[in-house]
């Protein structure tokens, strides 16, 4: 279940507008307190770009929300999400 969604919008140097969403999900498969992140584009030709992350990304809400906020503030593209998370010390 998605429990929090952050949205971000910005323009590139070429004046192209980007809109992305970053959703924090709490997994309900019997493992309370496990969180995953879904990053998605909003509108435009990249509308189908979705990236799901392993459900055991974080085991506390605070840690999961911090990661979510960093991704949104950094304007991480959905296709780069796994690489960025791999470079972070989680």
mmCIF file of C-alpha atoms in Angstrom:
data_model
loop_
_atom_site.group_PDB
_atom_site.id
_atom_site.type_symbol
_atom_site.label_atom_id
_atom_site.label_comp_id
_atom_site.label_asym_id
_atom_site.label_seq_id
_atom_site.Cartn_x
_atom_site.Cartn_y
_atom_site.Cartn_z
ATOM 1 C CA UNK A 1 0.000 0.000 0.000
ATOM 2 C CA UNK A 2 1.324 3.459 -0.889
ATOM 3 C CA UNK A 3 1.520 5.560 2.255
ATOM 4 C CA UNK A 4 3.271 8.695 0.972
ATOM 5 C CA UNK A 5 3.931 10.253 -2.441
ATOM 6 C CA UNK A 6 6.243 13.165 -3.204
ATOM 7 C CA UNK A 7 6.000 14.989 -6.541
ATOM 8 C CA UNK A 8 8.653 17.060 -8.222
ATOM 9 C CA UNK A 9 8.709 19.232 -11.345
ATOM 10 C CA UNK A 10 11.584 21.081 -12.953
ATOM 11 C CA UNK A 11 12.853 22.396 -16.276
ATOM 12 C CA UNK A 12 16.068 21.321 -17.908
ATOM 13 C CA UNK A 13 18.553 23.752 -19.425
ATOM 14 C CA UNK A 14 16.816 23.050 -22.746
ATOM 15 C CA UNK A 15 13.500 24.197 -21.171
ATOM 16 C CA UNK A 16 12.066 20.677 -21.236
ATOM 17 C CA UNK A 17 9.699 20.125 -18.301
ATOM 18 C CA UNK A 18 9.934 16.971 -16.187
ATOM 19 C CA UNK A 19 7.415 15.714 -13.622
ATOM 20 C CA UNK A 20 8.094 12.699 -11.446
ATOM 21 C CA UNK A 21 6.500 11.026 -8.467
ATOM 22 C CA UNK A 22 8.193 9.061 -5.708
ATOM 23 C CA UNK A 23 5.897 6.764 -3.736
ATOM 24 C CA UNK A 24 6.714 5.110 -0.428
ATOM 25 C CA UNK A 25 5.031 1.738 -0.065
ATOM 26 C CA UNK A 26 4.562 -0.332 3.063
ATOM 27 C CA UNK A 27 4.635 -4.010 2.209
ATOM 28 C CA UNK A 28 1.832 -6.105 3.679
ATOM 29 C CA UNK A 29 3.058 -9.628 2.950
ATOM 30 C CA UNK A 30 3.218 -10.490 6.621
ATOM 31 C CA UNK A 31 6.421 -8.488 7.117
ATOM 32 C CA UNK A 32 5.282 -5.329 8.874
ATOM 33 C CA UNK A 33 7.713 -2.491 8.658
ATOM 34 C CA UNK A 34 9.233 -3.266 5.273
ATOM 35 C CA UNK A 35 9.191 -0.449 2.757
ATOM 36 C CA UNK A 36 9.755 -0.072 -0.956
ATOM 37 C CA UNK A 37 9.886 2.894 -3.299
ATOM 38 C CA UNK A 38 8.178 3.362 -6.646
ATOM 39 C CA UNK A 39 9.411 6.114 -8.943
ATOM 40 C CA UNK A 40 7.249 7.103 -11.901
ATOM 41 C CA UNK A 41 6.904 9.773 -14.570
ATOM 42 C CA UNK A 42 3.765 11.889 -14.728
ATOM 43 C CA UNK A 43 2.436 12.552 -18.216
ATOM 44 C CA UNK A 44 4.362 13.007 -21.408
ATOM 45 C CA UNK A 45 5.850 10.333 -23.618
ATOM 46 C CA UNK A 46 7.682 8.697 -20.693
ATOM 47 C CA UNK A 47 4.409 8.004 -18.873
ATOM 48 C CA UNK A 48 5.028 4.242 -18.804
ATOM 49 C CA UNK A 49 8.445 4.499 -17.124
ATOM 50 C CA UNK A 50 8.058 2.673 -13.827
ATOM 51 C CA UNK A 51 10.720 1.322 -11.545
ATOM 52 C CA UNK A 52 10.000 -0.923 -8.576
ATOM 53 C CA UNK A 53 12.561 -1.444 -5.865
ATOM 54 C CA UNK A 54 13.074 -4.488 -3.661
ATOM 55 C CA UNK A 55 10.588 -4.466 -0.750
ATOM 56 C CA UNK A 56 13.311 -4.698 1.872
ATOM 57 C CA UNK A 57 14.873 -1.361 0.962
ATOM 58 C CA UNK A 58 14.354 -0.048 4.503
ATOM 59 C CA UNK A 59 12.977 -1.504 7.706
ATOM 60 C CA UNK A 60 11.857 1.731 9.385
ATOM 61 C CA UNK A 61 9.557 4.485 8.168
ATOM 62 C CA UNK A 62 12.105 7.173 9.036
ATOM 63 C CA UNK A 63 14.858 5.595 6.948
ATOM 64 C CA UNK A 64 12.505 4.889 4.031
ATOM 65 C CA UNK A 65 11.134 8.458 4.044
ATOM 66 C CA UNK A 66 14.643 9.911 4.161
ATOM 67 C CA UNK A 67 15.605 7.908 1.075
ATOM 68 C CA UNK A 68 12.374 8.959 -0.653
ATOM 69 C CA UNK A 69 13.039 12.635 0.103
ATOM 70 C CA UNK A 70 16.632 12.465 -1.172
ATOM 71 C CA UNK A 71 15.444 10.881 -4.438
ATOM 72 C CA UNK A 72 12.777 13.551 -4.975
ATOM 73 C CA UNK A 73 15.065 16.455 -4.036
ATOM 74 C CA UNK A 74 17.713 15.117 -6.427
ATOM 75 C CA UNK A 75 15.200 14.721 -9.293
ATOM 76 C CA UNK A 76 16.218 11.117 -9.918
ATOM 77 C CA UNK A 77 14.781 9.765 -13.181
ATOM 78 C CA UNK A 78 12.885 6.458 -12.842
ATOM 79 C CA UNK A 79 15.329 4.698 -15.160
ATOM 80 C CA UNK A 80 18.250 5.723 -12.921
ATOM 81 C CA UNK A 81 16.622 4.811 -9.622
ATOM 82 C CA UNK A 82 18.307 1.446 -9.111
ATOM 83 C CA UNK A 83 21.757 2.864 -9.972
ATOM 84 C CA UNK A 84 21.331 5.797 -7.579
ATOM 85 C CA UNK A 85 20.146 3.540 -4.759
ATOM 86 C CA UNK A 86 23.058 1.209 -5.438
ATOM 87 C CA UNK A 87 25.472 4.132 -4.953
ATOM 88 C CA UNK A 88 23.837 5.203 -1.674
ATOM 89 C CA UNK A 89 25.005 3.717 1.600
ATOM 90 C CA UNK A 90 21.761 2.152 2.835
#
